[in-house]
JSON list of C-alpha atoms and ligand atoms in Angstrom, two decimals:
[
{"chain": "A", "resi": 14, "resn": "MET", "atom": "CA", "xyz": [-108.09, 40.54, 248.17]},
{"chain": "A", "resi": 15, "resn": "LYS", "atom": "CA", "xyz": [-111.05, 41.50, 245.16]},
{"chain": "A", "resi": 16, "resn": "LYS", "atom": "CA", "xyz": [-109.50, 41.90, 241.06]},
{"chain": "A", "resi": 17, "resn": "ILE", "atom": "CA", "xyz": [-110.92, 42.59, 238.16]},
{"chain": "A", "resi": 18, "resn": "MET", "atom": "CA", "xyz": [-110.52, 40.52, 234.80]},
{"chain": "A", "resi": 19, "resn": "ILE", "atom": "CA", "xyz": [-111.36, 42.99, 231.64]},
{"chain": "A", "resi": 20, "resn": "LEU", "atom": "CA", "xyz": [-112.08, 40.70, 228.53]},
{"chain": "A", "resi": 21, "resn": "SER", "atom": "CA", "xyz": [-111.41, 43.67, 225.75]},
{"chain": "A", "resi": 22, "resn": "GLY", "atom": "CA", "xyz": [-112.54, 42.84, 221.52]},
{"chain": "A", "resi": 23, "resn": "ALA", "atom": "CA", "xyz": [-113.07, 44.90, 218.51]},
{"chain": "A", "resi": 24, "resn": "GLY", "atom": "CA", "xyz": [-116.30, 46.68, 219.91]},
{"chain": "A", "resi": 25, "resn": "LEU", "atom": "CA", "xyz": [-113.16, 48.27, 221.98]},
{"chain": "A", "resi": 26, "resn": "SER", "atom": "CA", "xyz": [-111.13, 49.86, 219.24]},
{"chain": "A", "resi": 27, "resn": "ALA", "atom": "CA", "xyz": [-114.32, 49.76, 217.23]},
{"chain": "A", "resi": 28, "resn": "GLU", "atom": "CA", "xyz": [-115.53, 53.95, 218.04]},
{"chain": "A", "resi": 29, "resn": "SER", "atom": "CA", "xyz": [-111.05, 54.90, 216.88]},
{"chain": "A", "resi": 30, "resn": "GLY", "atom": "CA", "xyz": [-112.01, 54.00, 213.60]},
{"chain": "A", "resi": 31, "resn": "ILE", "atom": "CA", "xyz": [-110.53, 50.16, 214.18]},
{"chain": "A", "resi": 32, "resn": "SER", "atom": "CA", "xyz": [-112.29, 47.79, 211.23]},
{"chain": "A", "resi": 33, "resn": "THR", "atom": "CA", "xyz": [-112.65, 43.96, 212.18]},
{"chain": "A", "resi": 34, "resn": "PHE", "atom": "CA", "xyz": [-113.25, 41.00, 209.58]},
{"chain": "A", "resi": 35, "resn": "ARG", "atom": "CA", "xyz": [-116.41, 40.80, 212.01]},
{"chain": "A", "resi": 36, "resn": "ASP", "atom": "CA", "xyz": [-118.11, 43.74, 210.43]},
{"chain": "A", "resi": 37, "resn": "HIS", "atom": "CA", "xyz": [-118.45, 42.57, 207.22]},
{"chain": "A", "resi": 38, "resn": "ASP", "atom": "CA", "xyz": [-119.09, 38.82, 206.12]},
{"chain": "A", "resi": 39, "resn": "GLY", "atom": "CA", "xyz": [-116.55, 36.44, 206.97]},
{"chain": "A", "resi": 40, "resn": "LEU", "atom": "CA", "xyz": [-114.28, 39.87, 204.25]},
{"chain": "A", "resi": 41, "resn": "TRP", "atom": "CA", "xyz": [-112.13, 42.61, 206.27]},
{"chain": "A", "resi": 42, "resn": "GLU", "atom": "CA", "xyz": [-110.60, 45.02, 204.26]},
{"chain": "A", "resi": 43, "resn": "ASN", "atom": "CA", "xyz": [-111.87, 43.75, 201.23]},
{"chain": "A", "resi": 44, "resn": "HIS", "atom": "CA", "xyz": [-110.22, 40.63, 202.13]},
{"chain": "A", "resi": 45, "resn": "ASP", "atom": "CA", "xyz": [-111.22, 37.16, 202.67]},
{"chain": "A", "resi": 46, "resn": "VAL", "atom": "CA", "xyz": [-110.97, 36.63, 206.27]},
{"chain": "A", "resi": 47, "resn": "MET", "atom": "CA", "xyz": [-109.13, 32.86, 205.15]},
{"chain": "A", "resi": 48, "resn": "GLU", "atom": "CA", "xyz": [-106.63, 34.07, 202.89]},
{"chain": "A", "resi": 49, "resn": "VAL", "atom": "CA", "xyz": [-105.66, 37.14, 205.06]},
{"chain": "A", "resi": 50, "resn": "CYS", "atom": "CA", "xyz": [-106.42, 34.94, 208.82]},
{"chain": "A", "resi": 51, "resn": "SER", "atom": "CA", "xyz": [-105.43, 31.37, 208.81]},
{"chain": "A", "resi": 52, "resn": "THR", "atom": "CA", "xyz": [-102.93, 28.56, 208.08]},
{"chain": "A", "resi": 53, "resn": "GLN", "atom": "CA", "xyz": [-103.76, 27.75, 204.82]},
{"chain": "A", "resi": 54, "resn": "GLY", "atom": "CA", "xyz": [-103.20, 30.76, 203.75]},
{"chain": "A", "resi": 55, "resn": "TRP", "atom": "CA", "xyz": [-100.35, 31.51, 204.75]},
{"chain": "A", "resi": 56, "resn": "ILE", "atom": "CA", "xyz": [-98.51, 28.64, 203.98]},
{"chain": "A", "resi": 57, "resn": "ALA", "atom": "CA", "xyz": [-100.51, 29.63, 200.28]},
{"chain": "A", "resi": 58, "resn": "ASP", "atom": "CA", "xyz": [-99.55, 32.79, 200.22]},
{"chain": "A", "resi": 59, "resn": "ARG", "atom": "CA", "xyz": [-97.09, 34.66, 202.92]},
{"chain": "A", "resi": 60, "resn": "GLN", "atom": "CA", "xyz": [-96.92, 38.18, 200.57]},
{"chain": "A", "resi": 61, "resn": "LYS", "atom": "CA", "xyz": [-100.30, 38.27, 200.06]},
{"chain": "A", "resi": 62, "resn": "VAL", "atom": "CA", "xyz": [-100.00, 38.20, 204.46]},
{"chain": "A", "resi": 63, "resn": "THR", "atom": "CA", "xyz": [-97.42, 39.62, 204.72]},
{"chain": "A", "resi": 64, "resn": "THR", "atom": "CA", "xyz": [-98.48, 42.66, 202.99]},
{"chain": "A", "resi": 65, "resn": "PHE", "atom": "CA", "xyz": [-101.72, 42.11, 204.25]},
{"chain": "A", "resi": 66, "resn": "TYR", "atom": "CA", "xyz": [-100.28, 43.07, 208.03]},
{"chain": "A", "resi": 67, "resn": "ASN", "atom": "CA", "xyz": [-98.35, 46.12, 206.87]},
{"chain": "A", "resi": 68, "resn": "ASP", "atom": "CA", "xyz": [-101.41, 47.90, 205.57]},
{"chain": "A", "resi": 69, "resn": "ARG", "atom": "CA", "xyz": [-103.05, 46.88, 209.10]},
{"chain": "A", "resi": 70, "resn": "ARG", "atom": "CA", "xyz": [-100.50, 48.41, 210.34]},
{"chain": "A", "resi": 71, "resn": "HIS", "atom": "CA", "xyz": [-99.84, 51.72, 208.45]},
{"chain": "A", "resi": 72, "resn": "ASP", "atom": "CA", "xyz": [-103.29, 52.29, 209.46]},
{"chain": "A", "resi": 73, "resn": "LEU", "atom": "CA", "xyz": [-102.73, 51.80, 213.40]},
{"chain": "A", "resi": 74, "resn": "ALA", "atom": "CA", "xyz": [-100.04, 54.78, 213.39]},
{"chain": "A", "resi": 75, "resn": "SER", "atom": "CA", "xyz": [-102.54, 57.79, 212.41]},
{"chain": "A", "resi": 76, "resn": "LYS", "atom": "CA", "xyz": [-105.27, 55.52, 215.25]},
{"chain": "A", "resi": 77, "resn": "GLU", "atom": "CA", "xyz": [-106.63, 57.62, 218.58]},
{"chain": "A", "resi": 78, "resn": "PRO", "atom": "CA", "xyz": [-107.62, 55.87, 221.57]},
{"chain": "A", "resi": 79, "resn": "ASN", "atom": "CA", "xyz": [-110.71, 57.21, 222.32]},
{"chain": "A", "resi": 80, "resn": "TYR", "atom": "CA", "xyz": [-112.11, 57.43, 225.91]},
{"chain": "A", "resi": 81, "resn": "ALA", "atom": "CA", "xyz": [-113.26, 53.79, 227.16]},
{"chain": "A", "resi": 82, "resn": "HIS", "atom": "CA", "xyz": [-108.85, 52.94, 225.95]},
{"chain": "A", "resi": 83, "resn": "GLU", "atom": "CA", "xyz": [-108.52, 56.25, 228.41]},
{"chain": "A", "resi": 84, "resn": "ILE", "atom": "CA", "xyz": [-110.54, 55.20, 231.02]},
{"chain": "A", "resi": 85, "resn": "LEU", "atom": "CA", "xyz": [-109.77, 51.77, 231.63]},
{"chain": "A", "resi": 86, "resn": "ALA", "atom": "CA", "xyz": [-105.03, 52.73, 231.58]},
{"chain": "A", "resi": 87, "resn": "LYS", "atom": "CA", "xyz": [-106.41, 54.49, 234.64]},
{"chain": "A", "resi": 88, "resn": "LEU", "atom": "CA", "xyz": [-107.89, 51.72, 236.40]},
{"chain": "A", "resi": 89, "resn": "GLU", "atom": "CA", "xyz": [-104.39, 49.60, 235.75]},
{"chain": "A", "resi": 90, "resn": "HIS", "atom": "CA", "xyz": [-103.33, 52.82, 237.35]},
{"chain": "A", "resi": 91, "resn": "GLU", "atom": "CA", "xyz": [-105.19, 53.61, 240.32]},
{"chain": "A", "resi": 92, "resn": "TYR", "atom": "CA", "xyz": [-105.98, 49.62, 241.58]},
{"chain": "A", "resi": 93, "resn": "ARG", "atom": "CA", "xyz": [-102.46, 48.51, 240.28]},
{"chain": "A", "resi": 94, "resn": "GLY", "atom": "CA", "xyz": [-102.17, 44.70, 240.24]},
{"chain": "A", "resi": 95, "resn": "ARG", "atom": "CA", "xyz": [-105.15, 44.33, 241.01]},
{"chain": "A", "resi": 96, "resn": "VAL", "atom": "CA", "xyz": [-106.70, 44.82, 237.12]},
{"chain": "A", "resi": 97, "resn": "MET", "atom": "CA", "xyz": [-105.70, 42.34, 234.41]},
{"chain": "A", "resi": 98, "resn": "HIS", "atom": "CA", "xyz": [-106.63, 42.83, 231.30]},
{"chain": "A", "resi": 99, "resn": "LEU", "atom": "CA", "xyz": [-107.18, 40.85, 228.21]},
{"chain": "A", "resi": 100, "resn": "THR", "atom": "CA", "xyz": [-107.98, 42.28, 225.25]},
{"chain": "A", "resi": 101, "resn": "GLN", "atom": "CA", "xyz": [-108.66, 40.09, 221.36]},
{"chain": "A", "resi": 102, "resn": "ASN", "atom": "CA", "xyz": [-107.84, 43.16, 219.78]},
{"chain": "A", "resi": 103, "resn": "ILE", "atom": "CA", "xyz": [-103.92, 43.29, 218.15]},
{"chain": "A", "resi": 104, "resn": "ASP", "atom": "CA", "xyz": [-103.41, 47.28, 217.96]},
{"chain": "A", "resi": 105, "resn": "ASN", "atom": "CA", "xyz": [-102.40, 49.06, 220.44]},
{"chain": "A", "resi": 106, "resn": "LEU", "atom": "CA", "xyz": [-104.08, 51.46, 222.11]},
{"chain": "A", "resi": 107, "resn": "MET", "atom": "CA", "xyz": [-104.55, 50.84, 225.34]},
{"chain": "A", "resi": 108, "resn": "GLU", "atom": "CA", "xyz": [-100.61, 51.29, 225.29]},
{"chain": "A", "resi": 109, "resn": "LYS", "atom": "CA", "xyz": [-100.76, 54.46, 223.90]},
{"chain": "A", "resi": 110, "resn": "ALA", "atom": "CA", "xyz": [-103.23, 55.58, 226.56]},
{"chain": "A", "resi": 111, "resn": "GLY", "atom": "CA", "xyz": [-100.20, 54.93, 229.06]},
{"chain": "A", "resi": 112, "resn": "ALA", "atom": "CA", "xyz": [-101.20, 50.85, 229.77]},
{"chain": "A", "resi": 113, "resn": "LYS", "atom": "CA", "xyz": [-99.10, 48.71, 230.72]},
{"chain": "A", "resi": 114, "resn": "GLU", "atom": "CA", "xyz": [-100.60, 45.48, 231.47]},
{"chain": "A", "resi": 115, "resn": "VAL", "atom": "CA", "xyz": [-102.35, 44.22, 228.37]},
{"chain": "A", "resi": 116, "resn": "ILE", "atom": "CA", "xyz": [-102.72, 40.24, 227.73]},
{"chain": "A", "resi": 117, "resn": "HIS", "atom": "CA", "xyz": [-102.20, 40.36, 223.54]},
{"chain": "A", "resi": 118, "resn": "LEU", "atom": "CA", "xyz": [-104.41, 36.49, 223.05]},
{"chain": "A", "resi": 119, "resn": "HIS", "atom": "CA", "xyz": [-104.38, 37.23, 219.44]},
{"chain": "A", "resi": 120, "resn": "GLY", "atom": "CA", "xyz": [-100.64, 39.03, 219.25]},
{"chain": "A", "resi": 121, "resn": "THR", "atom": "CA", "xyz": [-100.28, 42.46, 218.77]},
{"chain": "A", "resi": 122, "resn": "LEU", "atom": "CA", "xyz": [-99.80, 44.42, 215.08]},
{"chain": "A", "resi": 123, "resn": "THR", "atom": "CA", "xyz": [-96.69, 46.65, 216.11]},
{"chain": "A", "resi": 124, "resn": "ASP", "atom": "CA", "xyz": [-94.15, 43.88, 216.60]},
{"chain": "A", "resi": 125, "resn": "LEU", "atom": "CA", "xyz": [-92.68, 40.37, 214.68]},
{"chain": "A", "resi": 126, "resn": "ARG", "atom": "CA", "xyz": [-91.99, 37.39, 215.88]},
{"chain": "A", "resi": 127, "resn": "CYS", "atom": "CA", "xyz": [-88.94, 35.29, 214.76]},
{"chain": "A", "resi": 128, "resn": "GLU", "atom": "CA", "xyz": [-90.16, 31.24, 213.51]},
{"chain": "A", "resi": 129, "resn": "ALA", "atom": "CA", "xyz": [-86.88, 30.11, 215.30]},
{"chain": "A", "resi": 130, "resn": "CYS", "atom": "CA", "xyz": [-87.22, 31.26, 218.23]},
{"chain": "A", "resi": 131, "resn": "THR", "atom": "CA", "xyz": [-90.86, 32.53, 218.48]},
{"chain": "A", "resi": 132, "resn": "LYS", "atom": "CA", "xyz": [-89.47, 35.78, 220.68]},
{"chain": "A", "resi": 133, "resn": "THR", "atom": "CA", "xyz": [-90.83, 38.79, 219.67]},
{"chain": "A", "resi": 134, "resn": "PHE", "atom": "CA", "xyz": [-89.72, 41.91, 219.16]},
{"chain": "A", "resi": 135, "resn": "PRO", "atom": "CA", "xyz": [-90.78, 46.12, 217.39]},
{"chain": "A", "resi": 136, "resn": "VAL", "atom": "CA", "xyz": [-91.66, 46.96, 213.98]},
{"chain": "A", "resi": 137, "resn": "GLY", "atom": "CA", "xyz": [-93.49, 49.99, 215.21]},
{"chain": "A", "resi": 138, "resn": "TYR", "atom": "CA", "xyz": [-96.01, 51.54, 212.06]},
{"chain": "A", "resi": 139, "resn": "ALA", "atom": "CA", "xyz": [-93.20, 49.74, 209.56]},
{"chain": "A", "resi": 140, "resn": "PRO", "atom": "CA", "xyz": [-93.74, 47.91, 206.35]},
{"chain": "A", "resi": 141, "resn": "GLN", "atom": "CA", "xyz": [-91.69, 44.54, 207.37]},
{"chain": "A", "resi": 142, "resn": "GLU", "atom": "CA", "xyz": [-90.17, 44.69, 204.53]},
{"chain": "A", "resi": 143, "resn": "GLY", "atom": "CA", "xyz": [-88.29, 40.82, 203.81]},
{"chain": "A", "resi": 144, "resn": "ASP", "atom": "CA", "xyz": [-84.66, 41.65, 205.44]},
{"chain": "A", "resi": 145, "resn": "GLU", "atom": "CA", "xyz": [-86.03, 41.51, 209.29]},
{"chain": "A", "resi": 146, "resn": "VAL", "atom": "CA", "xyz": [-83.25, 39.42, 211.67]},
{"chain": "A", "resi": 147, "resn": "CYS", "atom": "CA", "xyz": [-83.95, 38.33, 214.76]},
{"chain": "A", "resi": 148, "resn": "PRO", "atom": "CA", "xyz": [-82.39, 40.40, 217.15]},
{"chain": "A", "resi": 149, "resn": "HIS", "atom": "CA", "xyz": [-82.24, 37.55, 219.69]},
{"chain": "A", "resi": 150, "resn": "CYS", "atom": "CA", "xyz": [-80.94, 34.58, 217.30]},
{"chain": "A", "resi": 151, "resn": "GLY", "atom": "CA", "xyz": [-80.80, 36.42, 214.27]},
{"chain": "A", "resi": 152, "resn": "ASN", "atom": "CA", "xyz": [-82.52, 34.38, 212.51]},
{"chain": "A", "resi": 153, "resn": "LYS", "atom": "CA", "xyz": [-83.68, 35.30, 209.27]},
{"chain": "A", "resi": 154, "resn": "ARG", "atom": "CA", "xyz": [-87.33, 33.90, 208.79]},
{"chain": "A", "resi": 155, "resn": "VAL", "atom": "CA", "xyz": [-89.75, 36.50, 211.23]},
{"chain": "A", "resi": 156, "resn": "ARG", "atom": "CA", "xyz": [-93.14, 37.38, 210.28]},
{"chain": "A", "resi": 157, "resn": "HIS", "atom": "CA", "xyz": [-96.25, 39.23, 211.61]},
{"chain": "A", "resi": 158, "resn": "ASN", "atom": "CA", "xyz": [-97.33, 38.31, 215.38]},
{"chain": "A", "resi": 159, "resn": "VAL", "atom": "CA", "xyz": [-101.33, 37.38, 214.39]},
{"chain": "A", "resi": 160, "resn": "VAL", "atom": "CA", "xyz": [-102.30, 34.24, 215.81]},
{"chain": "A", "resi": 161, "resn": "MET", "atom": "CA", "xyz": [-103.77, 32.40, 212.96]},
{"chain": "A", "resi": 162, "resn": "PHE", "atom": "CA", "xyz": [-106.24, 30.54, 212.70]},
{"chain": "A", "resi": 163, "resn": "GLY", "atom": "CA", "xyz": [-105.15, 27.11, 212.90]},
{"chain": "A", "resi": 164, "resn": "GLU", "atom": "CA", "xyz": [-102.66, 27.69, 215.20]},
{"chain": "A", "resi": 165, "resn": "ALA", "atom": "CA", "xyz": [-101.85, 28.11, 219.22]},
{"chain": "A", "resi": 166, "resn": "ALA", "atom": "CA", "xyz": [-102.93, 31.09, 221.51]},
{"chain": "A", "resi": 167, "resn": "PRO", "atom": "CA", "xyz": [-100.55, 30.50, 223.86]},
{"chain": "A", "resi": 168, "resn": "GLU", "atom": "CA", "xyz": [-101.28, 33.78, 225.64]},
{"chain": "A", "resi": 169, "resn": "TYR", "atom": "CA", "xyz": [-104.57, 32.34, 226.46]},
{"chain": "A", "resi": 170, "resn": "SER", "atom": "CA", "xyz": [-103.12, 30.01, 228.91]},
{"chain": "A", "resi": 171, "resn": "HIS", "atom": "CA", "xyz": [-103.65, 33.52, 231.41]},
{"chain": "A", "resi": 172, "resn": "ILE", "atom": "CA", "xyz": [-107.78, 33.36, 230.76]},
{"chain": "A", "resi": 173, "resn": "GLN", "atom": "CA", "xyz": [-107.55, 30.66, 233.45]},
{"chain": "A", "resi": 174, "resn": "GLU", "atom": "CA", "xyz": [-105.45, 32.71, 235.82]},
{"chain": "A", "resi": 175, "resn": "ALA", "atom": "CA", "xyz": [-107.61, 35.58, 235.40]},
{"chain": "A", "resi": 176, "resn": "ILE", "atom": "CA", "xyz": [-110.33, 33.73, 236.28]},
{"chain": "A", "resi": 177, "resn": "ARG", "atom": "CA", "xyz": [-109.10, 32.14, 239.18]},
{"chain": "A", "resi": 178, "resn": "GLN", "atom": "CA", "xyz": [-107.60, 35.05, 240.98]},
{"chain": "A", "resi": 179, "resn": "SER", "atom": "CA", "xyz": [-110.98, 37.96, 240.11]},
{"chain": "A", "resi": 180, "resn": "THR", "atom": "CA", "xyz": [-113.65, 38.68, 241.83]},
{"chain": "A", "resi": 181, "resn": "LEU", "atom": "CA", "xyz": [-115.47, 40.11, 239.09]},
{"chain": "A", "resi": 182, "resn": "PHE", "atom": "CA", "xyz": [-115.62, 39.84, 235.17]},
{"chain": "A", "resi": 183, "resn": "ILE", "atom": "CA", "xyz": [-116.32, 42.91, 232.84]},
{"chain": "A", "resi": 184, "resn": "ALA", "atom": "CA", "xyz": [-116.68, 41.44, 229.07]},
{"chain": "A", "resi": 185, "resn": "ILE", "atom": "CA", "xyz": [-116.03, 44.91, 226.56]},
{"chain": "A", "resi": 186, "resn": "GLY", "atom": "CA", "xyz": [-116.97, 44.87, 223.38]},
{"chain": "A", "resi": 187, "resn": "THR", "atom": "CA", "xyz": [-116.73, 40.62, 222.60]},
{"chain": "A", "resi": 188, "resn": "SER", "atom": "CA", "xyz": [-119.33, 38.87, 220.89]},
{"chain": "A", "resi": 189, "resn": "GLY", "atom": "CA", "xyz": [-118.08, 35.62, 221.96]},
{"chain": "A", "resi": 190, "resn": "THR", "atom": "CA", "xyz": [-118.11, 34.18, 219.19]},
{"chain": "A", "resi": 191, "resn": "VAL", "atom": "CA", "xyz": [-114.03, 33.12, 219.54]},
{"chain": "A", "resi": 192, "resn": "ILE", "atom": "CA", "xyz": [-114.01, 33.35, 222.97]},
{"chain": "A", "resi": 193, "resn": "ASN", "atom": "CA", "xyz": [-116.72, 32.09, 224.76]},
{"chain": "A", "resi": 194, "resn": "ILE", "atom": "CA", "xyz": [-117.52, 34.13, 227.15]},
{"chain": "A", "resi": 195, "resn": "ILE", "atom": "CA", "xyz": [-120.44, 32.46, 229.24]},
{"chain": "A", "resi": 196, "resn": "PRO", "atom": "CA", "xyz": [-118.67, 29.24, 230.69]},
{"chain": "A", "resi": 197, "resn": "ILE", "atom": "CA", "xyz": [-116.05, 32.75, 232.18]},
{"chain": "A", "resi": 198, "resn": "ALA", "atom": "CA", "xyz": [-119.36, 35.04, 232.75]},
{"chain": "A", "resi": 199, "resn": "LYS", "atom": "CA", "xyz": [-120.33, 31.78, 235.08]},
{"chain": "A", "resi": 200, "resn": "GLU", "atom": "CA", "xyz": [-117.99, 31.22, 236.66]},
{"chain": "A", "resi": 201, "resn": "PHE", "atom": "CA", "xyz": [-118.59, 35.12, 238.38]},
{"chain": "A", "resi": 202, "resn": "THR", "atom": "CA", "xyz": [-120.33, 36.40, 240.88]},
{"chain": "A", "resi": 203, "resn": "HIS", "atom": "CA", "xyz": [-120.16, 40.06, 239.27]},
{"chain": "A", "resi": 204, "resn": "SER", "atom": "CA", "xyz": [-119.71, 40.44, 236.33]},
{"chain": "A", "resi": 205, "resn": "ILE", "atom": "CA", "xyz": [-120.38, 43.43, 233.35]},
{"chain": "A", "resi": 206, "resn": "ILE", "atom": "CA", "xyz": [-121.64, 42.32, 230.19]},
{"chain": "A", "resi": 207, "resn": "ILE", "atom": "CA", "xyz": [-120.98, 45.64, 228.13]},
{"chain": "A", "resi": 208, "resn": "ASP", "atom": "CA", "xyz": [-122.54, 46.26, 224.56]},
{"chain": "A", "resi": 209, "resn": "PRO", "atom": "CA", "xyz": [-124.02, 47.70, 221.81]},
{"chain": "A", "resi": 210, "resn": "LYS", "atom": "CA", "xyz": [-126.75, 44.37, 221.71]},
{"chain": "A", "resi": 211, "resn": "ARG", "atom": "CA", "xyz": [-128.09, 42.03, 223.44]},
{"chain": "A", "resi": 212, "resn": "GLN", "atom": "CA", "xyz": [-126.07, 39.06, 221.70]},
{"chain": "A", "resi": 213, "resn": "GLU", "atom": "CA", "xyz": [-128.16, 35.67, 221.53]},
{"chain": "A", "resi": 214, "resn": "THR", "atom": "CA", "xyz": [-126.79, 32.86, 222.24]},
{"chain": "A", "resi": 215, "resn": "ALA", "atom": "CA", "xyz": [-125.35, 30.10, 219.96]},
{"chain": "A", "resi": 216, "resn": "SER", "atom": "CA", "xyz": [-126.51, 26.71, 221.35]},
{"chain": "A", "resi": 217, "resn": "ARG", "atom": "CA", "xyz": [-130.35, 26.18, 221.70]},
{"chain": "A", "resi": 218, "resn": "PHE", "atom": "CA", "xyz": [-129.17, 24.12, 224.69]},
{"chain": "A", "resi": 219, "resn": "ASP", "atom": "CA", "xyz": [-129.06, 27.71, 226.28]},
{"chain": "A", "resi": 220, "resn": "PRO", "atom": "CA", "xyz": [-131.20, 27.97, 229.25]},
{"chain": "A", "resi": 221, "resn": "HIS", "atom": "CA", "xyz": [-131.01, 31.81, 228.05]},
{"chain": "A", "resi": 222, "resn": "SER", "atom": "CA", "xyz": [-131.86, 33.41, 224.70]},
{"chain": "A", "resi": 223, "resn": "TYR", "atom": "CA", "xyz": [-128.98, 36.25, 225.10]},
{"chain": "A", "resi": 224, "resn": "ILE", "atom": "CA", "xyz": [-125.36, 35.89, 226.37]},
{"chain": "A", "resi": 225, "resn": "ASP", "atom": "CA", "xyz": [-126.24, 39.46, 228.57]},
{"chain": "A", "resi": 226, "resn": "GLU", "atom": "CA", "xyz": [-129.06, 37.12, 231.07]},
{"chain": "A", "resi": 227, "resn": "TYR", "atom": "CA", "xyz": [-125.04, 35.29, 231.99]},
{"chain": "A", "resi": 228, "resn": "PHE", "atom": "CA", "xyz": [-124.21, 38.38, 233.59]},
{"chain": "A", "resi": 229, "resn": "GLU", "atom": "CA", "xyz": [-125.33, 40.48, 236.70]},
{"chain": "A", "resi": 230, "resn": "HIS", "atom": "CA", "xyz": [-125.21, 44.04, 235.18]},
{"chain": "A", "resi": 231, "resn": "PHE", "atom": "CA", "xyz": [-125.66, 44.50, 231.15]},
{"chain": "A", "resi": 232, "resn": "ILE", "atom": "CA", "xyz": [-124.60, 47.98, 229.71]},
{"chain": "A", "resi": 233, "resn": "GLN", "atom": "CA", "xyz": [-126.13, 48.02, 226.55]},
{"chain": "A", "resi": 234, "resn": "LYS", "atom": "CA", "xyz": [-124.65, 50.97, 225.33]},
{"chain": "A", "resi": 235, "resn": "LYS", "atom": "CA", "xyz": [-120.94, 51.74, 223.11]},
{"chain": "A", "resi": 236, "resn": "ALA", "atom": "CA", "xyz": [-117.61, 51.09, 224.89]},
{"chain": "A", "resi": 237, "resn": "GLY", "atom": "CA", "xyz": [-117.05, 55.01, 225.40]},
{"chain": "A", "resi": 238, "resn": "ALA", "atom": "CA", "xyz": [-120.51, 56.09, 226.60]},
{"chain": "A", "resi": 239, "resn": "ALA", "atom": "CA", "xyz": [-120.70, 52.96, 229.47]},
{"chain": "A", "resi": 240, "resn": "MET", "atom": "CA", "xyz": [-116.95, 53.66, 230.87]},
{"chain": "A", "resi": 241, "resn": "ASP", "atom": "CA", "xyz": [-119.36, 55.72, 233.98]},
{"chain": "A", "resi": 242, "resn": "ASP", "atom": "CA", "xyz": [-121.78, 52.92, 234.60]},
{"chain": "A", "resi": 243, "resn": "MET", "atom": "CA", "xyz": [-118.49, 50.95, 234.45]},
{"chain": "A", "resi": 244, "resn": "MET", "atom": "CA", "xyz": [-117.10, 53.01, 237.28]},
{"chain": "A", "resi": 245, "resn": "ALA", "atom": "CA", "xyz": [-119.33, 53.06, 239.79]},
{"chain": "A", "resi": 246, "resn": "ILE", "atom": "CA", "xyz": [-119.79, 49.74, 239.43]},
{"chain": "A", "resi": 247, "resn": "ILE", "atom": "CA", "xyz": [-116.16, 48.76, 239.76]},
{"chain": "A", "resi": 248, "resn": "LYS", "atom": "CA", "xyz": [-115.98, 51.49, 243.23]},
{"chain": "A", "resi": 249, "resn": "GLU", "atom": "CA", "xyz": [-119.14, 49.90, 244.33]},
{"chain": "A", "resi": 250, "resn": "HIS", "atom": "CA", "xyz": [-117.32, 46.41, 243.91]},
{"chain": "A", "resi": 251, "resn": "MET", "atom": "CA", "xyz": [-113.84, 47.38, 245.57]},
{"chain": "A", "resi": 252, "resn": "ASP", "atom": "CA", "xyz": [-114.52, 49.55, 248.28]},
{"chain": "A", "resi": 253, "resn": "ASP", "atom": "CA", "xyz": [-117.57, 47.25, 249.85]},
{"chain": "B", "resi": 505, "resn": "ZN", "atom": "ZN1", "xyz": [-84.76, 34.52, 216.72]}
]
């Protein structure tokens, strides 16, 4: 059976006004990324990190899904059980657009996680005040549910699963710096990369200069503007 693997990144949510640390030279909303997004930073100052994610969660409340989120949510419903969407984004805009099965590789802003039993529970857009209790085990030590540099990302196990199951790979708005998309693209005969810019490959030993050269189709547009072209390729692939 033909199936689609989607890997999305910051470029998917950029048109909704979500900023990421990739935007400004290692700064994320004027914070040093290593202070707010690494295990060292977390050990050094838990309150600073907690406040940072409280602010991101507050900002997220006013953000709306864009056209690309809506099309991808519709795609999930149209090909129920045949789309595996893995996102690096921690926002909930896919869910706001109606998606139900998106896998968040780097966690979610709208949940908290228990440090004892590691289970998550919803917090919505509310700040973490420090008096939260894990509803699963009663533990009082809870934290944001965002994967930091220096810790394991258990959801990554879904990447290999998606590669094995899928016949079409679509990379949307991801530069390939956190998750290398070249080895993934190499596993597929059919693939699409959506990016407004050509991204150079990181290694000089690559046979190609640009990441898009590893893909069957390159749609050089922002995510929203690329959706019609993407859907045409998907329809041809799935109906063939
Ligand atoms: Zn717990």
